[in-house]
mmCIF file of C-alpha atoms in Angstrom:
data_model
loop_
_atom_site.group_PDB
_atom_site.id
_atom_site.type_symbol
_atom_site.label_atom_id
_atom_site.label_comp_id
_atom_site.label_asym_id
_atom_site.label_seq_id
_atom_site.Cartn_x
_atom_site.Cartn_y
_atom_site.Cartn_z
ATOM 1 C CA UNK A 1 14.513 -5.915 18.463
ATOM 2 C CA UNK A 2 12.442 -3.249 16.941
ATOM 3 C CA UNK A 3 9.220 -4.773 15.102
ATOM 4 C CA UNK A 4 8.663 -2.707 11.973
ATOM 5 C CA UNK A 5 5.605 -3.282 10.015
ATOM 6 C CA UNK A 6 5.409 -1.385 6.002
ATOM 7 C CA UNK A 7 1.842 -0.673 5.412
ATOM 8 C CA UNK A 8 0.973 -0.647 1.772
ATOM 9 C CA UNK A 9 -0.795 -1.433 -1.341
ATOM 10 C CA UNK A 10 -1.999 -0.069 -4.199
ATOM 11 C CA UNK A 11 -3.082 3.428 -4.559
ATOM 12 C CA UNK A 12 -6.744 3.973 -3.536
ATOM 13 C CA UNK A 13 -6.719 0.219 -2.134
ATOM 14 C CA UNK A 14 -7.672 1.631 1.380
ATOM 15 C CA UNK A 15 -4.185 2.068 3.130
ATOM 16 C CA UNK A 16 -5.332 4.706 4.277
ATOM 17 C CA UNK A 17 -7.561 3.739 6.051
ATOM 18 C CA UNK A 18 -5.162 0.838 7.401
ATOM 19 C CA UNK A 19 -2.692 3.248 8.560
ATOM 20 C CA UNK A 20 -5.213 5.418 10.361
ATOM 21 C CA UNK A 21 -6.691 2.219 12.031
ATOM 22 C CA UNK A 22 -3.344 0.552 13.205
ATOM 23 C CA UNK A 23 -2.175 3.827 14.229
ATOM 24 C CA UNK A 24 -5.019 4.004 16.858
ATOM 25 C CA UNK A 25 -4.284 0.013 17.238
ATOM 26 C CA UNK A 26 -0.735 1.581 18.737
ATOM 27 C CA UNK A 27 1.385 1.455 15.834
ATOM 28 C CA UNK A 28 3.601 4.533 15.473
ATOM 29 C CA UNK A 29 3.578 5.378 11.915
ATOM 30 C CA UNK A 30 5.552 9.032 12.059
ATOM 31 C CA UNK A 31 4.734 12.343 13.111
ATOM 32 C CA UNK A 32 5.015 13.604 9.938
ATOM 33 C CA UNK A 33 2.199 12.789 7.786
ATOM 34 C CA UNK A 34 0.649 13.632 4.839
ATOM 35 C CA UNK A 35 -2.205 15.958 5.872
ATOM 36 C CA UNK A 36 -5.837 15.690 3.776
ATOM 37 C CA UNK A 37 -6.906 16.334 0.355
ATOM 38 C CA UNK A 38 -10.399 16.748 -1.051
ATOM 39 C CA UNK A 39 -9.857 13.181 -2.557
ATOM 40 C CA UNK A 40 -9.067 11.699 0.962
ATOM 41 C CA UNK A 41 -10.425 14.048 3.294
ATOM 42 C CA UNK A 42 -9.534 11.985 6.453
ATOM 43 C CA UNK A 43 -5.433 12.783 5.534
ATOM 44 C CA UNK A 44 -3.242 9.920 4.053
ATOM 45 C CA UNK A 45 -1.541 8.864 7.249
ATOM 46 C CA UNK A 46 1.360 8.833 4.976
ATOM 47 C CA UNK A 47 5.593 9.899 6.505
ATOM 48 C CA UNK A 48 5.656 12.423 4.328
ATOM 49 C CA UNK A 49 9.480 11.338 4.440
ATOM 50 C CA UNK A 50 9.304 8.178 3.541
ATOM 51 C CA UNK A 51 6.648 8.742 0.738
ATOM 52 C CA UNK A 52 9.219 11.962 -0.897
ATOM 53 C CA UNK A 53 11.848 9.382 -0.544
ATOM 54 C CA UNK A 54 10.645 6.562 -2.721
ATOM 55 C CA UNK A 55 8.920 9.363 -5.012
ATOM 56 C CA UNK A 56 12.521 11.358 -5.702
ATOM 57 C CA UNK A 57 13.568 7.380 -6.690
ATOM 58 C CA UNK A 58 11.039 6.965 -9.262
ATOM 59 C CA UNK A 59 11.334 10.590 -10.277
ATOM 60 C CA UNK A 60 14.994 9.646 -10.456
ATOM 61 C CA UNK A 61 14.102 7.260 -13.032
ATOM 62 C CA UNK A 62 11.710 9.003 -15.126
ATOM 63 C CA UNK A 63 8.738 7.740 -13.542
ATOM 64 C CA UNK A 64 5.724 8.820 -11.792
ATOM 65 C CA UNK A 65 3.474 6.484 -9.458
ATOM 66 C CA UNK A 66 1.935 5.160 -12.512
ATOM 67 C CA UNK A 67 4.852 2.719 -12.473
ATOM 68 C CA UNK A 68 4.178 -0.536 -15.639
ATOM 69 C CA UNK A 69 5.033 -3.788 -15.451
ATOM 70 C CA UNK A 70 7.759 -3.199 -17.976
ATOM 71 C CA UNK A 71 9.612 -0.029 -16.097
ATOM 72 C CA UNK A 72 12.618 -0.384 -14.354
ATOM 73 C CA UNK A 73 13.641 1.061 -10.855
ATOM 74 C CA UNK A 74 17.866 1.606 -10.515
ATOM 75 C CA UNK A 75 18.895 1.864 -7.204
ATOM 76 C CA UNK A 76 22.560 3.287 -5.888
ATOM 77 C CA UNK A 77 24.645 3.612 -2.945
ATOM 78 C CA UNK A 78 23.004 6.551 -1.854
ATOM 79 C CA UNK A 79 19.706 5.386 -1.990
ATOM 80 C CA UNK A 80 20.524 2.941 0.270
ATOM 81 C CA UNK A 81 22.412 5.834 3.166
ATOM 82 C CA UNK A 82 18.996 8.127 2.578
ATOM 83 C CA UNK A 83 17.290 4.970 3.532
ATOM 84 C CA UNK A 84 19.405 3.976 6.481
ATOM 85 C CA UNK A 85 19.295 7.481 7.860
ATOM 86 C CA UNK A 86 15.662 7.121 7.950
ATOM 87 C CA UNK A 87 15.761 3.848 9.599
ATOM 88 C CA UNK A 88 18.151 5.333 12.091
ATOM 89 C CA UNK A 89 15.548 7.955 13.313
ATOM 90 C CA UNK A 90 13.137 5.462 13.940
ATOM 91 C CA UNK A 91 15.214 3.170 15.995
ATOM 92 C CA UNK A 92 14.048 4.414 19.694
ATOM 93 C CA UNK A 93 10.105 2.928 18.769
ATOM 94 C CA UNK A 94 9.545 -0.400 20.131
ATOM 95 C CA UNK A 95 7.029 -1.183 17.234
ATOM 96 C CA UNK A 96 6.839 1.209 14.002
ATOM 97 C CA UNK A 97 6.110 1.705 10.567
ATOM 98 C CA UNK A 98 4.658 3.869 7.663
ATOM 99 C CA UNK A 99 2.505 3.987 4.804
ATOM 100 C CA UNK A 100 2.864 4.663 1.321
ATOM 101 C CA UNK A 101 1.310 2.838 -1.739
ATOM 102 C CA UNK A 102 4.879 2.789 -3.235
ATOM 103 C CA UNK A 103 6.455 0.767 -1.096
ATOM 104 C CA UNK A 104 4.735 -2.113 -3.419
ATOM 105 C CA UNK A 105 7.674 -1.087 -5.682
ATOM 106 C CA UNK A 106 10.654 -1.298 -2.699
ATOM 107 C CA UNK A 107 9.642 -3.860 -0.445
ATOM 108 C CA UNK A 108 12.759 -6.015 -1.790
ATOM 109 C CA UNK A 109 15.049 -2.694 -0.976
ATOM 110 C CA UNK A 110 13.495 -2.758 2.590
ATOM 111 C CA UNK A 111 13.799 -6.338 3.186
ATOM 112 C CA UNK A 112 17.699 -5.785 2.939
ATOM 113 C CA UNK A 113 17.966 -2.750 5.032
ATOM 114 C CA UNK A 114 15.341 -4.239 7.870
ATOM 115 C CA UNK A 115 15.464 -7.976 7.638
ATOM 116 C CA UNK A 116 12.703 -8.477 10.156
ATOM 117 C CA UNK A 117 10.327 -5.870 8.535
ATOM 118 C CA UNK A 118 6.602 -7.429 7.856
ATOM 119 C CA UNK A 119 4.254 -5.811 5.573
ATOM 120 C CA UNK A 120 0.747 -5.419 5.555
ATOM 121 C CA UNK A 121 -0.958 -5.245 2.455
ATOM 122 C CA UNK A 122 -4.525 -4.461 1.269
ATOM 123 C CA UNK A 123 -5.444 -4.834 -2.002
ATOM 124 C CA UNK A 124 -9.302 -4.308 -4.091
ATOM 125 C CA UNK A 125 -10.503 -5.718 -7.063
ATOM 126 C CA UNK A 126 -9.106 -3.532 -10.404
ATOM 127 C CA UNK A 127 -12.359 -2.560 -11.383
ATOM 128 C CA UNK A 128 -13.000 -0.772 -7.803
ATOM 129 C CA UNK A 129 -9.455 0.584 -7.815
ATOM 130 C CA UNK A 130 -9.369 2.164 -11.621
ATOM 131 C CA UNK A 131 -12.977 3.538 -10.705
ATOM 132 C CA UNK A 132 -11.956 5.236 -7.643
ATOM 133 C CA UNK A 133 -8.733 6.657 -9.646
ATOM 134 C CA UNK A 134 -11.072 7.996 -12.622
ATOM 135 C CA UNK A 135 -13.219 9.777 -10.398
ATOM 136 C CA UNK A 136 -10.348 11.299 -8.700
ATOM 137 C CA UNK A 137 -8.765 12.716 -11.116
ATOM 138 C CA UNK A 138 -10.393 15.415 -14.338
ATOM 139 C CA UNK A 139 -12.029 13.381 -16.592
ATOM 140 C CA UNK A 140 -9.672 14.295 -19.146
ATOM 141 C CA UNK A 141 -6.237 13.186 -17.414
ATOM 142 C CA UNK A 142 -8.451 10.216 -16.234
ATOM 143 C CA UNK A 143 -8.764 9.360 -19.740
ATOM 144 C CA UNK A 144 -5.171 9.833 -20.858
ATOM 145 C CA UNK A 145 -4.413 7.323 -17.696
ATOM 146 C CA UNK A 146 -6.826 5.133 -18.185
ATOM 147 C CA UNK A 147 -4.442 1.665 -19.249
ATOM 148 C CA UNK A 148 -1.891 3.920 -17.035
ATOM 149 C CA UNK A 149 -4.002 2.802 -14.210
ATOM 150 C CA UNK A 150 -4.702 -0.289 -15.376
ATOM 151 C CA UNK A 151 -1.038 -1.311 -16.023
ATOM 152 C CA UNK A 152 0.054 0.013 -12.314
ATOM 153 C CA UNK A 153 -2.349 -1.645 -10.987
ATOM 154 C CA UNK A 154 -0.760 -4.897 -12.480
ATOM 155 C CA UNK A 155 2.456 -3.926 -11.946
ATOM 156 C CA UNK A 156 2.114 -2.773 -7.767
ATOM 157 C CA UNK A 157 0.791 -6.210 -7.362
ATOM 158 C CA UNK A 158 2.814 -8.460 -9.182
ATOM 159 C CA UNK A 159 5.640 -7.100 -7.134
ATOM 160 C CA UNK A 160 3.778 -7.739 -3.594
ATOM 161 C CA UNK A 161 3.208 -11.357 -4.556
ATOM 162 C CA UNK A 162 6.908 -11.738 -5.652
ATOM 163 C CA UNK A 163 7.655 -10.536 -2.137
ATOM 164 C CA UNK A 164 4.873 -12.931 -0.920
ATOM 165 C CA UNK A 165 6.241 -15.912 -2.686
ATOM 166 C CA UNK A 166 10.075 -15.134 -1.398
ATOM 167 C CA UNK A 167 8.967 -13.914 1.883
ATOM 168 C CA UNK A 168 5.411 -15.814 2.732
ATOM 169 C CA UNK A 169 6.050 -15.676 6.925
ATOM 170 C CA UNK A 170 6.510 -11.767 6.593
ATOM 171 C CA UNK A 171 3.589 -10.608 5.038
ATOM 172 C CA UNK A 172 -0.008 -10.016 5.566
ATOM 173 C CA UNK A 173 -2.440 -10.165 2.311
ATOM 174 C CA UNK A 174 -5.613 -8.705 3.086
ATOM 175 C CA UNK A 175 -8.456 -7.473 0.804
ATOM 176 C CA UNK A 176 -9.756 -4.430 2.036
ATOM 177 C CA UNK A 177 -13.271 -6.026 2.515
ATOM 178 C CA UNK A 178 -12.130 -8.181 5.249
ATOM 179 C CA UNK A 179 -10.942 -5.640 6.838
ATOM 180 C CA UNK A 180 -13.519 -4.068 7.042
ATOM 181 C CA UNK A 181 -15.687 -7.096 8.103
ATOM 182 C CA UNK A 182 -12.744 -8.676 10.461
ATOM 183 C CA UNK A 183 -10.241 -5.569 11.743
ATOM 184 C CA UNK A 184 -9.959 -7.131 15.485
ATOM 185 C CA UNK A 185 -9.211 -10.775 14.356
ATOM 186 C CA UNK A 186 -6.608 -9.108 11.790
ATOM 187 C CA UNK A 187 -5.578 -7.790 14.878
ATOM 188 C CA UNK A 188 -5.039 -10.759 16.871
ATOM 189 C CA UNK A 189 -3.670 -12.296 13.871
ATOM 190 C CA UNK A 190 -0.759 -9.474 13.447
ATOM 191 C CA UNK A 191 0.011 -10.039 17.100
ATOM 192 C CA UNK A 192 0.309 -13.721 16.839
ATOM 193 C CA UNK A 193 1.918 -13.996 14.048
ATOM 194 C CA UNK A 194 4.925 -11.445 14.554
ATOM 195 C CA UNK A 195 4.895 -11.170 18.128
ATOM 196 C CA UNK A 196 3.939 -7.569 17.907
ATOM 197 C CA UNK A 197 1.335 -5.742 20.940
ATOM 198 C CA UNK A 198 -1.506 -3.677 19.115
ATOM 199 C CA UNK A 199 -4.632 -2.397 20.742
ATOM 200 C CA UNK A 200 -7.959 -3.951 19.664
ATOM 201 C CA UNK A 201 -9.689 -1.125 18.003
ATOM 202 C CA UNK A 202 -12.696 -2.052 15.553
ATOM 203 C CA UNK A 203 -11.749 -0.021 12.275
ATOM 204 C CA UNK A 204 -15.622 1.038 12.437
ATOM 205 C CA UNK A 205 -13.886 3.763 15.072
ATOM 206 C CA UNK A 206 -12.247 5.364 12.114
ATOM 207 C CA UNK A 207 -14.095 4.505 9.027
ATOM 208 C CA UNK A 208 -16.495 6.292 7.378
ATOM 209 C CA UNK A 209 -18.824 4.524 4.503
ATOM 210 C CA UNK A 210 -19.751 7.000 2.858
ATOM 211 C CA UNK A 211 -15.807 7.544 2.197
ATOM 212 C CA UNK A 212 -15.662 4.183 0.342
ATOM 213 C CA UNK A 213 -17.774 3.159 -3.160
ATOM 214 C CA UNK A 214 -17.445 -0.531 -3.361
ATOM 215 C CA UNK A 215 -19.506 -1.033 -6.518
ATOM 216 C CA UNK A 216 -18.492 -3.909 -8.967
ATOM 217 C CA UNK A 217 -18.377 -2.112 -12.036
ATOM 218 C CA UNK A 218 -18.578 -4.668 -14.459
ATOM 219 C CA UNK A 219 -17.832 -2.899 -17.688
ATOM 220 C CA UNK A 220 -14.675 -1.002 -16.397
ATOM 221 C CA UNK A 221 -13.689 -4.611 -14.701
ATOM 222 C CA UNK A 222 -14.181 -5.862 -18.476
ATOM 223 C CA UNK A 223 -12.265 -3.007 -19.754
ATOM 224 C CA UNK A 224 -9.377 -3.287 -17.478
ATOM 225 C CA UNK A 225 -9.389 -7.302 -18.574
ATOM 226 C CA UNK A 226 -9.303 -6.007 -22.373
ATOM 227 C CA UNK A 227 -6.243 -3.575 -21.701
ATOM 228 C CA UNK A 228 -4.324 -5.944 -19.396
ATOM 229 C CA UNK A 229 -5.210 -9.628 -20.328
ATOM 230 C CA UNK A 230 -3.201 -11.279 -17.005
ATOM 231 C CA UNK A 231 -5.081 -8.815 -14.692
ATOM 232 C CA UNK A 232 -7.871 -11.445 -14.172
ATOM 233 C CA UNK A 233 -5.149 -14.041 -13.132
ATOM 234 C CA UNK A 234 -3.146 -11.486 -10.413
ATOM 235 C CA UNK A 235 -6.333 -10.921 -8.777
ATOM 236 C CA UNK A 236 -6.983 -14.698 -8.127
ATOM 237 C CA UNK A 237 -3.428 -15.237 -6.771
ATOM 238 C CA UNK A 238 -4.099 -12.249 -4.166
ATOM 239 C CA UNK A 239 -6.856 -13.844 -3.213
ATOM 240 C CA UNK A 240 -6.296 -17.406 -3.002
#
């Protein structure tokens, strides 16, 4: 049986730099990916097919990737045949997977269609996560979206520890700061756990510091708090 990892978490939660890394680990992760922006100049290590597929969904229903607790995701039938199709192409790799932040949103949706499917996901504080997505974007858009970013924050990770609490043998929650301070026993752990055969690579081979700001940010942690009272309280269940 095919081992099939989804590697996600919210956006600019370092999956990129998770896919890059367990790509070099071994993983196959698509030969179609996402190539670099000035934002992430390293490239996404994103299927570009996967990531258009779950985007056309949420387009489908009116929604960006700024996706609120509140907002609801239909599904139909063929949803589900896009998705199989893609499945289907992928069946010949021993151990596979992709990356996209969205999948937060459809990890339920893949559970049905791949019933052995882990996922790895890395989250970061909200203060780190909204800073990083402010200085992304102008400063005018980034203050239109600034409870925007808040709110999907909230919502991306509420539905990862719904998955968590139905599916707690098939995921991996890791903060991006372990990572960072423990890639090869994550490693060893991923193997062990799911019986899967990655390389130990250090993610120091394809990090680069000066890539990452992991500042506290007190006030914006404060403000996200203010704008999203039950932020505080997500946090400490990812964590715990």
């Amino acid at each position: 049986m095919n081992k099939v990892l989804a590697l996600t978490g919210m956006h600019r939660s370092g999956t990129s730099l998770i896919a890059h890394w367990l790509q070099t680990c071994g993983l196959y992760i698509g030969d179609d990916l996402l190539p670099a922006y000035p934002s992430n100049p390293q490239g996404h290590f994103e299927d570009v097919h996967f990531m258009r597929f779950q985007r056309r969904i949420l387009k489908d229903n009116g929604l960006g990737y700024l996706v609120r607790p509140h907002d609801r995701i239909l599904l139909h039938e063929h949803d589900y045949a896009a998705a199989q199709k893609l499945i289907a192409e992928r069946e010949n790799f021993r151990q596979w997977g992709w990356k996209d932040p969205r999948t937060c949103l459809f990890l339920d949706f893949w559970k049905k269609l791949i019933p052995n499917l882990k996922a790895v996901v890395v989250f970061r504080h909200y203060g780190q996560v909204v800073h990083s997505l402010v200085k992304r974007d102008p400063p005018l858009t980034a203050c239109k979206n600034l409870r925007r970013y808040v709110l999907a924050w909230q919502r991306y990770n509420q539905d990862v520890l719904r998955f968590a609490a139905k599916y707690p043998d098939d995921i991996l929650l890791v903060e991006l700061q372990r990572v960072l301070g423990e890639s090869e026993n994550l490693i060893n752990l991923i193997n062990q756990k799911w019986d899967i055969h990655l390389e130990i690579c250090p993610v120091e081979a394809v990090f680069e510091a000066n890539l990452l700001h992991q500042g506290n940010y007190p006030i914006l942690s404060r403000t996200c708090e203010l704008l999203c009272p039950s932020i505080k309280i997500t946090y400490q269940q990812l964590v715990a």
